[in-house]
Short mmCIF file of C-alpha atoms in Angstrom, two decimals:
data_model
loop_
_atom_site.label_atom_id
_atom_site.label_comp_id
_atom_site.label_asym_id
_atom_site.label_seq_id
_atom_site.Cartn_x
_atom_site.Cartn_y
_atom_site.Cartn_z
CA UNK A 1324 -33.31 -5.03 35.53
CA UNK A 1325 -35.18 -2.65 37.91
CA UNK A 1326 -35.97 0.38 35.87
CA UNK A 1327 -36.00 3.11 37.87
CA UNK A 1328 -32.15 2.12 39.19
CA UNK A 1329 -31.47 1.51 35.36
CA UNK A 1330 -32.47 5.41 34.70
CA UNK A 1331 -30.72 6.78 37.25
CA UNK A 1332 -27.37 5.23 36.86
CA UNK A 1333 -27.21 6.11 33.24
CA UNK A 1334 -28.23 9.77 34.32
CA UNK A 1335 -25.90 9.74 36.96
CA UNK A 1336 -23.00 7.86 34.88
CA UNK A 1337 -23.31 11.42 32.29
CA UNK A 1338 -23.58 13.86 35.28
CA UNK A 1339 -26.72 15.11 34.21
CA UNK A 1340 -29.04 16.35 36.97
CA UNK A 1341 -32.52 15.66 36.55
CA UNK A 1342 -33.84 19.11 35.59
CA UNK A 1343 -31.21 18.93 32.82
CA UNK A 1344 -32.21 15.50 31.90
CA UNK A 1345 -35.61 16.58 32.03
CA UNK A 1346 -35.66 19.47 29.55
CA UNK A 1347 -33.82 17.69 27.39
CA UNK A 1348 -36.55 14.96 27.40
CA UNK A 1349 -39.53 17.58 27.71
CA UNK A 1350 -40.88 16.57 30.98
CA UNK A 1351 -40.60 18.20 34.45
CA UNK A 1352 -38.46 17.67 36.92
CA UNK A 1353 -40.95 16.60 39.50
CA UNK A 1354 -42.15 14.12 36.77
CA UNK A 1355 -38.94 12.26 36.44
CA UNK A 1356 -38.53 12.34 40.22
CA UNK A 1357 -41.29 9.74 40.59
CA UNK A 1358 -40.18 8.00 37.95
CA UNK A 1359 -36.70 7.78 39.43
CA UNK A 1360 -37.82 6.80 42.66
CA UNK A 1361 -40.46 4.22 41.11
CA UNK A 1362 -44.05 6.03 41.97
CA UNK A 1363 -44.66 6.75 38.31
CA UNK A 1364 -44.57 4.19 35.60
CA UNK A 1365 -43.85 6.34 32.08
CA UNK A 1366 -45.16 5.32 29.26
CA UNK A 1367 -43.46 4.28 25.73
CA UNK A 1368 -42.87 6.73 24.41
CA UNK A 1369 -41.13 8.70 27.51
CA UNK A 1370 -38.75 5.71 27.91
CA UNK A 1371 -37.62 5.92 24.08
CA UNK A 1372 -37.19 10.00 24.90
CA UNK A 1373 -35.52 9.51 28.03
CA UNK A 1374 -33.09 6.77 26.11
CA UNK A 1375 -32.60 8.97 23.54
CA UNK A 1376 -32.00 12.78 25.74
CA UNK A 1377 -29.40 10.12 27.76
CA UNK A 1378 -27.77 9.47 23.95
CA UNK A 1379 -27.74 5.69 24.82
CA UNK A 1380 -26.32 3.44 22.03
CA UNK A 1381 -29.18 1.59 20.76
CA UNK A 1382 -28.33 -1.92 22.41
CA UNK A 1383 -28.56 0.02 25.63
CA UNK A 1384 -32.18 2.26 24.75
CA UNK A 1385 -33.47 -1.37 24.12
CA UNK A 1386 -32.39 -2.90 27.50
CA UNK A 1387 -33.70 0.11 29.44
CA UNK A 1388 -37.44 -0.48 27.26
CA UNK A 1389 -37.36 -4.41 28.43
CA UNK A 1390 -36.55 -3.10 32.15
CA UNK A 1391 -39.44 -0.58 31.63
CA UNK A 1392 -41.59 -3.56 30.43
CA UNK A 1393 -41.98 -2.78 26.90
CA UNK A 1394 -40.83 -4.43 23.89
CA UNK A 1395 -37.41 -3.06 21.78
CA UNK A 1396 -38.02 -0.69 19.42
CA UNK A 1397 -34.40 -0.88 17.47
CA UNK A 1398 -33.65 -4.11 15.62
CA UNK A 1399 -30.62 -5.75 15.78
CA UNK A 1400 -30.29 -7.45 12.19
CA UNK A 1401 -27.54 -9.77 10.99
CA UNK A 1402 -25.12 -8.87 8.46
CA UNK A 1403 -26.26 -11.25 6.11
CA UNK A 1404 -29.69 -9.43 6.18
CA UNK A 1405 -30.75 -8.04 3.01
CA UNK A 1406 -31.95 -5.30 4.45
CA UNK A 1407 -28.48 -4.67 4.93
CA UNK A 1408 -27.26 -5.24 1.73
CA UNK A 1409 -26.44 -1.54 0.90
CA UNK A 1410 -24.48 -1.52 4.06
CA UNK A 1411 -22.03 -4.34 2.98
CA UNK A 1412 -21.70 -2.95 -0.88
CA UNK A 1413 -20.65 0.12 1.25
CA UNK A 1414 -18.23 -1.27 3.67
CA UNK A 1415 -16.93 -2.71 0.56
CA UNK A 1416 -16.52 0.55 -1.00
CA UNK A 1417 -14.70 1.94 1.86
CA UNK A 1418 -12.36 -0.65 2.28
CA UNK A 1419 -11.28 -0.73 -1.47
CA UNK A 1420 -11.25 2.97 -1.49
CA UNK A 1421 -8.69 3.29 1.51
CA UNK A 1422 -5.90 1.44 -0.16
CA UNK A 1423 -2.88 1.12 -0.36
CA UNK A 1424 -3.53 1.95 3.49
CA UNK A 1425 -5.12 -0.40 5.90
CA UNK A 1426 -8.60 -0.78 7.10
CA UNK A 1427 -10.55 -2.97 8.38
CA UNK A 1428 -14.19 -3.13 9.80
CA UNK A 1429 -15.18 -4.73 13.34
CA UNK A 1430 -18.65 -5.37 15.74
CA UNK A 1431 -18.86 -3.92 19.28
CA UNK A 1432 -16.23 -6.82 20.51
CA UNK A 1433 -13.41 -5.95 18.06
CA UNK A 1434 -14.40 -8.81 16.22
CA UNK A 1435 -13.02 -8.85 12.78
CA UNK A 1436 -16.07 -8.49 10.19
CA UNK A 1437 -14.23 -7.32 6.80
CA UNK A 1438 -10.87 -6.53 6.02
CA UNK A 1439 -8.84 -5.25 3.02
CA UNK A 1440 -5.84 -6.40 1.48
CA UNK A 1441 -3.10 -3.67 2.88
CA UNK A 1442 -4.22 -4.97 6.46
CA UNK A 1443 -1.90 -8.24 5.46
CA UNK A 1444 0.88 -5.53 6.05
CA UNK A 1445 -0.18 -5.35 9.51
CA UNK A 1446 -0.88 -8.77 10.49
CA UNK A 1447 2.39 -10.05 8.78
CA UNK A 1448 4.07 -13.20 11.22
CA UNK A 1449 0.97 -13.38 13.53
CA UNK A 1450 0.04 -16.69 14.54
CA UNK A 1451 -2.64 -17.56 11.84
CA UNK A 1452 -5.43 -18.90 14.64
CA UNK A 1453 -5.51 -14.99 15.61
CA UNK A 1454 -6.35 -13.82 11.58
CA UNK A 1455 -9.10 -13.24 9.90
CA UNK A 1456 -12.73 -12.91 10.03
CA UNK A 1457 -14.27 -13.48 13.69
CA UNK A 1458 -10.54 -13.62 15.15
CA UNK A 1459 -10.56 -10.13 17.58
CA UNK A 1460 -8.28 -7.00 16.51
CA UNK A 1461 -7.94 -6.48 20.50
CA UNK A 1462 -6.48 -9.99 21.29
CA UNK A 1463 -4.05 -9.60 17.74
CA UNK A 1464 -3.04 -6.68 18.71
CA UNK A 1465 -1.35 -7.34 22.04
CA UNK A 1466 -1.04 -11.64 22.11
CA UNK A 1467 2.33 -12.07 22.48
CA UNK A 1468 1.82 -14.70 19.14
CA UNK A 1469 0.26 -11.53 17.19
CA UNK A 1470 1.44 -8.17 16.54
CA UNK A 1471 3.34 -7.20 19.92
CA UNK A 1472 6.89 -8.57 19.21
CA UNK A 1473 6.82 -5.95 16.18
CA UNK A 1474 5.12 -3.35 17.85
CA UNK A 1475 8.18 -0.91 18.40
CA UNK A 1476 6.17 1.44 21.02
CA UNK A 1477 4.24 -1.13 23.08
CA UNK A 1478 3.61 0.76 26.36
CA UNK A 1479 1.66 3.42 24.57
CA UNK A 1480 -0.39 1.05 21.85
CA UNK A 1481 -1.40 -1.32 24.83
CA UNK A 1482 -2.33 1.96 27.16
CA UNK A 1483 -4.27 3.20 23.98
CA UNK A 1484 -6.32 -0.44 23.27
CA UNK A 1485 -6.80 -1.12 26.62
CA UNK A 1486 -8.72 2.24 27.40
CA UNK A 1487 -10.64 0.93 24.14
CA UNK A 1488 -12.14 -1.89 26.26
CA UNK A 1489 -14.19 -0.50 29.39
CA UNK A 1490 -16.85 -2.47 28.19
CA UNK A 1491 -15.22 -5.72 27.86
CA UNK A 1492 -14.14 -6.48 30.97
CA UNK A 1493 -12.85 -10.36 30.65
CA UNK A 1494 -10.87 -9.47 27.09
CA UNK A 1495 -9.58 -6.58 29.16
CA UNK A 1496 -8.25 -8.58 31.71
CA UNK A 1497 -7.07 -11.00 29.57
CA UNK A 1498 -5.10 -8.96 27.42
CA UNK A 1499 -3.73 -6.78 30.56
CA UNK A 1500 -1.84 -10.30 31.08
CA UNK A 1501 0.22 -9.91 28.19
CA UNK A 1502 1.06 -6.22 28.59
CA UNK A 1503 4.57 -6.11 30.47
CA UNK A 1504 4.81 -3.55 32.87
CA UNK A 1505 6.81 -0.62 30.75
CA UNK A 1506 6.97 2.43 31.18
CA UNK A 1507 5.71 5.25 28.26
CA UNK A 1508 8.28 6.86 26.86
CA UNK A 1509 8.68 10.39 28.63
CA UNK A 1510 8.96 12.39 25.27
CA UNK A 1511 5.53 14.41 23.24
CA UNK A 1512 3.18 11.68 21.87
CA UNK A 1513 2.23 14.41 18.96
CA UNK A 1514 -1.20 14.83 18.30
CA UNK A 1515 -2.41 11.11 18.28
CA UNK A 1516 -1.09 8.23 19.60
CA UNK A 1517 1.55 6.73 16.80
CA UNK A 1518 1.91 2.98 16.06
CA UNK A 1519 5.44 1.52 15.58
CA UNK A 1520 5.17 -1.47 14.11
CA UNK A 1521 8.32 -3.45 12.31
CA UNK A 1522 7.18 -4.84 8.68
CA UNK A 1523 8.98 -6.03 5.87
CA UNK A 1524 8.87 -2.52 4.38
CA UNK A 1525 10.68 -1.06 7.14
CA UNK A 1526 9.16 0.34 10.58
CA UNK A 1527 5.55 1.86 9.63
CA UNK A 1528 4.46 4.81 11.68
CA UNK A 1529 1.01 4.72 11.77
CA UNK A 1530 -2.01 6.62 13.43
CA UNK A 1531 -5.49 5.61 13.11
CA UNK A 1532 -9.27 6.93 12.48
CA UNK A 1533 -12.95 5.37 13.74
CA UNK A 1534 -15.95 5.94 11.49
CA UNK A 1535 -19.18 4.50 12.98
CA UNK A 1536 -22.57 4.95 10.86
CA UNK A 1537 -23.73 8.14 12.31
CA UNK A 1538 -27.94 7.76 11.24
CA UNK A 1539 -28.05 3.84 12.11
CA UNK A 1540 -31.30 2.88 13.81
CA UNK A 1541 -29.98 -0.87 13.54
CA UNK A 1542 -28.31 -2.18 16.65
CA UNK A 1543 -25.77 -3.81 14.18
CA UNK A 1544 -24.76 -1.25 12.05
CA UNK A 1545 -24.96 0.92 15.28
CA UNK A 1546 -22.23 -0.99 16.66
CA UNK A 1547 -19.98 -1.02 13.60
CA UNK A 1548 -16.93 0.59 13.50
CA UNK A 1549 -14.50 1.33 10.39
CA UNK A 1550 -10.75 1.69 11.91
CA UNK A 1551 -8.46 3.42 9.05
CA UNK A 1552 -4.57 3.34 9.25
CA UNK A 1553 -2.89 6.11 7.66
CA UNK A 1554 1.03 6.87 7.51
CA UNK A 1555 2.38 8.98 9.87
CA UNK A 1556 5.11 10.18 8.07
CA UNK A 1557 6.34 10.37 4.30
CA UNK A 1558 8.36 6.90 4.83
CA UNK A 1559 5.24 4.88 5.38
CA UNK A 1560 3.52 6.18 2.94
CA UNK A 1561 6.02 5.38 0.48
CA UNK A 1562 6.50 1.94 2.40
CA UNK A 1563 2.57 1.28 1.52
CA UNK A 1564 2.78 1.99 -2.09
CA UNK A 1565 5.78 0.00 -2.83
CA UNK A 1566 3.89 -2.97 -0.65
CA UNK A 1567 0.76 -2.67 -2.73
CA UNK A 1568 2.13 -2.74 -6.17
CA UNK A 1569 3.88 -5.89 -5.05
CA UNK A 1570 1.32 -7.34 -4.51
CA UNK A 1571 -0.36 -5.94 -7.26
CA UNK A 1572 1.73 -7.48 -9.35
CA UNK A 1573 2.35 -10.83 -7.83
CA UNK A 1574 -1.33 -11.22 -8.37
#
């Protein structure tokens, strides 16, 4: 990767001129300007600041230190790791705590990491080769063997995961394959967009949240991200409940 390009696409790519980008990294303009164009080589340290004024995700601040020539300074750990043992007794936590809604927990692919047991409400008649851990949450959510013969509201839910995945291009493309060409409906979304999806409790009207870890310095856990379902309506809550003490109870 040639470095100087690297920096000035990302600065570029945020519209940040490079006085702005500058003063945010405490350096002069003129001192960026030869870095830019390649007659200065900056140091360490001014690569890391320049990463970090740019608010990179940490997979990205360590590709622009290899193009600068220096080693990574963010490690990218496996979730096995003890290290990251507090992080899994966490996720744990979360997911328990979220019930009797779904949640689940994915990597920077929409690979399925952890799940808890309400998500079974969701994934109810998919094609089991598209469940569980490692199986993607994109490719469920749209194969035509997963969750889009139930999903009630298709045009919007595919417009909504598809924006998701800018930086997956081939799942992207793959999954724009299945989308048929529908039109949203014309009427108010409301203030987020709604998922319609037929159950065995009834239609569930859901809308969803993202947690990432805010303070992670670990590629991994940087790239983590906690989707929540919550009802949209008194109906699906009530749906929920009466799904989880069934299964409460069968158990």
């Amino acid at each position: 990767m040639d470095f100087p390009r690297a920096l000035r696409e990302r600065r570029t790519g945020r519209h940040l001129s490079q006085l702005e980008l500058a003063l945010r990294a405490g350096t002069t303009q003129r001192h960026l300007s030869f870095i830019e164009s390649g007659r200065s080589v900056p140091g360490r340290k001014m690569v890391v600041r320049l990463a970090e004024s740019l608010e990179l995700p940490l997979r990205e601040r360590n590709e622009l230190l290899l193009a600068a020539g220096y080693a990574p300074a963010y490690p990218e750990s496996t979730l096995d790791d003890p290290a990251l043992a507090p992080v899994r007794t966490a996720i744990d936590h979360i997911l328990r705590g979220h019930l009797p809604y779904p949640a689940l927990v994915v990597d920077r692919s929409g690979d399925l990491i952890a799940a808890n047991s309400a998500f079974d409400r969701i994934t109810e008649g998919a094609s089991p080769e598209l469940v569980g851990p490692g199986t993607n949450i994109y490719r469920l959510a749209l194969h035509p063997d997963g969750l889009a013969p139930r999903i009630r509201n298709l045009a919007e839910w595919a417009r909504h995961i598809l924006a998701r995945l800018g930086h997956l291009e081939e799942l992207r493309a793959e999954l724009a394959e299945y989308v048929p060409q529908l039109d949203p409906s014309a009427g108010l979304l409301g203030f987020a967009v709604p998922l319609h999806l037929q159950s065995s409790y009834g239609e569930l009207h859901l809308i969803t949240t993202v947690t990432t870890f805010a303070t992670a310095v670990d590629v991994t856990l940087a790239e983590l991200k906690l989707e929540a379902f919550l009802p949209a309506d008194a109906a699906t809550a009530e749906a929920l409940s009466v799904a989880a003490a069934g299964a409460a109870a069968a158990d």
